Amino acid sequence: MTVPGPKAGQSAVSEPGTPPGASPSPVLRACKWFTRHRSRIVIGTVFAFALLITLAAQLQPRGDAVPLSAHNAAPDGAKAVVEILGRQGVDVQPSDSFKDTNAALAARPGSTVLLYDRNGFLDHARLQQLRNKGGRLVVVTPRLNTLTGLDTGIRQAGVVPSWASTLEPGCSFSDPNAAGTVTAESGFLYTGSGVCYRPAGNDGGLYASSDDGRLIVLGSTNIVSNSRLDDHGNAALVLRTLGPTTDLIWYLPGLADVAAADSPPTLDELAPDWLAFLGPWLVFGAVLAMLWRGRRMGPLVFEPLPVVVKAIETVEGRARLYHDAHAVDRARDNLRAGALVRLAKALRLGAGAEAGDVVSAAARCLGRPVADTDALLNAHPRTETELVHWAQKLDRLEKEVSAR
């Protein structure tokens, strides 16, 4: 009997649930394809999701962790001040290099400049350029070299006393009087022609101004920081100090602003002129001296290692060192420690026995008062003669205990 084969274009094996001679449905083919490639699909989906998250994180505006940075939203940052000034119509331009700051001042003359050079990167010449080109220069907690470079008569005057958590203006300047009380914790004091926020009994203040009013010194970063901006009159003082002009350059110097120092002098430049003539003769004399002394030392002597040193030699060597140094106390401590160890071993007290246990056990063993035995073991000889007599007594005590 002949079995007819499949017709052209017809599969020899039909799919389950599919009538013979009919092709599989698109849904069934899609399910089969998904079943065969499901692991690749899952891995690809996870990878695409991770890629999207990474791209979103990279494209998201970033802050930084630099104190008083215009982009730093942390408690020690100053993003809050920048945001408030921007809403009041002040164009704030952050800068971390002297080149960018100089270009911004050239493009917008008369701009207010906030300078926070906490590491003292700027030198005298660049500080003078900032003072001459800008309108108002507001410096936050300047160092001594910064004040010296600005040369405005403002000087450091110590730190705010620990008892002064807040300070009142106590001056005739309009901005401090309008702001009122400000935070003074961890602040610095400065003296100048105009000083505000003085602690009692101090000539320096948290706010200092130059004669022409173009330089303002703020002695506390807390006043400007995000964490303390809303305390007391901090916000009012900062906004009135930084917002008199429509342009503000927020300048925090970095390592790139350190002026390149001249190269150190070479050895040729440091050497005196006579060294060119006398130097070769000195080298020649040194070589002759090495040859002369080297011939007198003789050949090398080889000694097998390791070297075995007898215990008695070590003990005698230590004793000579103590004798030469007159170290009676050190020798006494060593003799007492050795006696206690040997007595504990003889009395079978174990390695963990303390000095008091050894004294009590020795007194019981010999039938003597504990106080006498303790006085013997804890004696303090002052001279070498007393040390020798005391060592003999310890030796007799050990022998008596061992004899029992």
mmCIF file of N, CA, C and O in Angstrom, residues 307-344:
data_model
loop_
_atom_site.group_PDB
_atom_site.id
_atom_site.type_symbol
_atom_site.label_atom_id
_atom_site.label_comp_id
_atom_site.label_asym_id
_atom_site.label_seq_id
_atom_site.Cartn_x
_atom_site.Cartn_y
_atom_site.Cartn_z
ATOM 1 N N VAL A 307 74.363 32.603 63.331
ATOM 2 C CA VAL A 307 75.338 32.518 64.411
ATOM 3 C C VAL A 307 74.614 32.125 65.696
ATOM 4 O O VAL A 307 73.595 32.715 66.052
ATOM 5 N N VAL A 308 75.121 31.122 66.379
ATOM 6 C CA VAL A 308 74.531 30.652 67.633
ATOM 7 C C VAL A 308 75.204 31.386 68.787
ATOM 8 O O VAL A 308 76.432 31.344 68.932
ATOM 9 N N VAL A 309 74.412 32.073 69.577
ATOM 10 C CA VAL A 309 74.912 32.806 70.737
ATOM 11 C C VAL A 309 74.391 32.110 71.985
ATOM 12 O O VAL A 309 73.185 31.885 72.123
ATOM 13 N N LYS A 310 75.266 31.771 72.900
ATOM 14 C CA LYS A 310 74.868 31.092 74.121
ATOM 15 C C LYS A 310 74.047 32.029 75.001
ATOM 16 O O LYS A 310 74.240 33.236 75.006
ATOM 17 N N ALA A 311 73.146 31.422 75.777
ATOM 18 C CA ALA A 311 72.268 32.228 76.634
ATOM 19 C C ALA A 311 73.063 32.982 77.685
ATOM 20 O O ALA A 311 72.757 34.134 78.016
ATOM 21 N N ILE A 312 74.112 32.351 78.227
ATOM 22 C CA ILE A 312 74.900 33.011 79.257
ATOM 23 C C ILE A 312 75.597 34.248 78.723
ATOM 24 O O ILE A 312 75.761 35.260 79.425
ATOM 25 N N GLU A 313 75.984 34.210 77.438
ATOM 26 C CA GLU A 313 76.617 35.388 76.852
ATOM 27 C C GLU A 313 75.622 36.536 76.731
ATOM 28 O O GLU A 313 75.963 37.710 76.950
ATOM 29 N N THR A 314 74.386 36.207 76.369
ATOM 30 C CA THR A 314 73.361 37.250 76.279
ATOM 31 C C THR A 314 73.095 37.871 77.644
ATOM 32 O O THR A 314 72.974 39.093 77.783
ATOM 33 N N VAL A 315 72.998 37.012 78.674
ATOM 34 C CA VAL A 315 72.733 37.521 80.027
ATOM 35 C C VAL A 315 73.875 38.406 80.504
ATOM 36 O O VAL A 315 73.664 39.503 81.050
ATOM 37 N N GLU A 316 75.087 37.973 80.298
ATOM 38 C CA GLU A 316 76.231 38.778 80.723
ATOM 39 C C GLU A 316 76.316 40.087 79.945
ATOM 40 O O GLU A 316 76.654 41.138 80.510
ATOM 41 N N GLY A 317 76.008 40.007 78.663
ATOM 42 C CA GLY A 317 76.042 41.233 77.872
ATOM 43 C C GLY A 317 75.017 42.247 78.352
ATOM 44 O O GLY A 317 75.310 43.451 78.480
ATOM 45 N N ARG A 318 73.804 41.775 78.673
ATOM 46 C CA ARG A 318 72.793 42.682 79.207
ATOM 47 C C ARG A 318 73.217 43.246 80.555
ATOM 48 O O ARG A 318 73.009 44.438 80.841
ATOM 49 N N ALA A 319 73.783 42.393 81.380
ATOM 50 C CA ALA A 319 74.216 42.859 82.692
ATOM 51 C C ALA A 319 75.268 43.952 82.562
ATOM 52 O O ALA A 319 75.244 44.945 83.312
ATOM 53 N N ARG A 320 76.200 43.793 81.626
ATOM 54 C CA ARG A 320 77.210 44.832 81.433
ATOM 55 C C ARG A 320 76.576 46.148 80.955
ATOM 56 O O ARG A 320 76.990 47.238 81.364
ATOM 57 N N LEU A 321 75.583 46.024 80.074
ATOM 58 C CA LEU A 321 74.907 47.236 79.604
ATOM 59 C C LEU A 321 74.191 47.954 80.739
ATOM 60 O O LEU A 321 74.263 49.183 80.873
ATOM 61 N N TYR A 322 73.476 47.194 81.598
ATOM 62 C CA TYR A 322 72.812 47.810 82.737
ATOM 63 C C TYR A 322 73.824 48.428 83.694
ATOM 64 O O TYR A 322 73.594 49.503 84.267
ATOM 65 N N HIS A 323 74.966 47.727 83.867
ATOM 66 C CA HIS A 323 76.000 48.238 84.769
ATOM 67 C C HIS A 323 76.599 49.539 84.233
ATOM 68 O O HIS A 323 76.812 50.504 84.993
ATOM 69 N N ASP A 324 76.882 49.567 82.946
ATOM 70 C CA ASP A 324 77.469 50.777 82.359
ATOM 71 C C ASP A 324 76.501 51.950 82.402
ATOM 72 O O ASP A 324 76.911 53.110 82.558
ATOM 73 N N ALA A 325 75.209 51.658 82.225
ATOM 74 C CA ALA A 325 74.212 52.728 82.222
ATOM 75 C C ALA A 325 73.677 53.057 83.611
ATOM 76 O O ALA A 325 72.850 53.959 83.747
ATOM 77 N N HIS A 326 74.134 52.308 84.646
ATOM 78 C CA HIS A 326 73.644 52.478 86.013
ATOM 79 C C HIS A 326 72.118 52.351 86.068
ATOM 80 O O HIS A 326 71.436 53.104 86.791
ATOM 81 N N ALA A 327 71.580 51.431 85.276
ATOM 82 C CA ALA A 327 70.130 51.233 85.190
ATOM 83 C C ALA A 327 69.684 50.272 86.281
ATOM 84 O O ALA A 327 69.339 49.110 86.035
ATOM 85 N N VAL A 328 69.691 50.756 87.538
ATOM 86 C CA VAL A 328 69.325 49.908 88.667
ATOM 87 C C VAL A 328 67.845 49.540 88.601
ATOM 88 O O VAL A 328 67.457 48.393 88.845
ATOM 89 N N ASP A 329 67.006 50.506 88.262
ATOM 90 C CA ASP A 329 65.564 50.231 88.211
ATOM 91 C C ASP A 329 65.224 49.203 87.132
ATOM 92 O O ASP A 329 64.409 48.300 87.356
ATOM 93 N N ARG A 330 65.825 49.338 85.952
ATOM 94 C CA ARG A 330 65.549 48.382 84.876
ATOM 95 C C ARG A 330 66.031 46.984 85.264
ATOM 96 O O ARG A 330 65.330 45.985 85.036
ATOM 97 N N ALA A 331 67.211 46.873 85.871
ATOM 98 C CA ALA A 331 67.723 45.572 86.304
ATOM 99 C C ALA A 331 66.837 44.982 87.396
ATOM 100 O O ALA A 331 66.568 43.776 87.420
ATOM 101 N N ARG A 332 66.356 45.830 88.303
ATOM 102 C CA ARG A 332 65.477 45.352 89.370
ATOM 103 C C ARG A 332 64.178 44.801 88.792
ATOM 104 O O ARG A 332 63.685 43.746 89.225
ATOM 105 N N ASP A 333 63.594 45.477 87.807
ATOM 106 C CA ASP A 333 62.354 44.992 87.194
ATOM 107 C C ASP A 333 62.569 43.638 86.515
ATOM 108 O O ASP A 333 61.718 42.746 86.615
ATOM 109 N N ASN A 334 63.686 43.483 85.825
ATOM 110 C CA ASN A 334 63.957 42.215 85.153
ATOM 111 C C ASN A 334 64.167 41.079 86.164
ATOM 112 O O ASN A 334 63.671 39.958 85.976
ATOM 113 N N LEU A 335 64.902 41.358 87.244
ATOM 114 C CA LEU A 335 65.130 40.330 88.262
ATOM 115 C C LEU A 335 63.819 39.929 88.942
ATOM 116 O O LEU A 335 63.559 38.751 89.200
ATOM 117 N N ARG A 336 62.985 40.889 89.250
ATOM 118 C CA ARG A 336 61.705 40.589 89.893
ATOM 119 C C ARG A 336 60.811 39.777 88.973
ATOM 120 O O ARG A 336 60.167 38.807 89.397
ATOM 121 N N ALA A 337 60.745 40.180 87.668
ATOM 122 C CA ALA A 337 59.898 39.445 86.729
ATOM 123 C C ALA A 337 60.373 38.000 86.579
ATOM 124 O O ALA A 337 59.567 37.057 86.557
ATOM 125 N N GLY A 338 61.691 37.806 86.485
ATOM 126 C CA GLY A 338 62.199 36.450 86.365
ATOM 127 C C GLY A 338 61.919 35.622 87.605
ATOM 128 O O GLY A 338 61.573 34.437 87.513
ATOM 129 N N ALA A 339 62.058 36.242 88.779
ATOM 130 C CA ALA A 339 61.792 35.512 90.022
ATOM 131 C C ALA A 339 60.330 35.105 90.114
ATOM 132 O O ALA A 339 59.997 33.980 90.528
ATOM 133 N N LEU A 340 59.422 36.002 89.735
ATOM 134 C CA LEU A 340 57.993 35.670 89.786
ATOM 135 C C LEU A 340 57.650 34.531 88.835
ATOM 136 O O LEU A 340 56.860 33.643 89.167
ATOM 137 N N VAL A 341 58.246 34.534 87.646
ATOM 138 C CA VAL A 341 57.972 33.463 86.685
ATOM 139 C C VAL A 341 58.469 32.119 87.223
ATOM 140 O O VAL A 341 57.773 31.092 87.165
ATOM 141 N N ARG A 342 59.688 32.105 87.760
ATOM 142 C CA ARG A 342 60.233 30.847 88.280
ATOM 143 C C ARG A 342 59.486 30.367 89.518
ATOM 144 O O ARG A 342 59.257 29.166 89.695
ATOM 145 N N LEU A 343 59.066 31.287 90.406
ATOM 146 C CA LEU A 343 58.289 30.891 91.572
ATOM 147 C C LEU A 343 56.923 30.338 91.172
ATOM 148 O O LEU A 343 56.440 29.353 91.750
ATOM 149 N N ALA A 344 56.283 30.964 90.185
ATOM 150 C CA ALA A 344 54.988 30.463 89.726
ATOM 151 C C ALA A 344 55.114 29.061 89.139
ATOM 152 O O ALA A 344 54.241 28.206 89.333
#
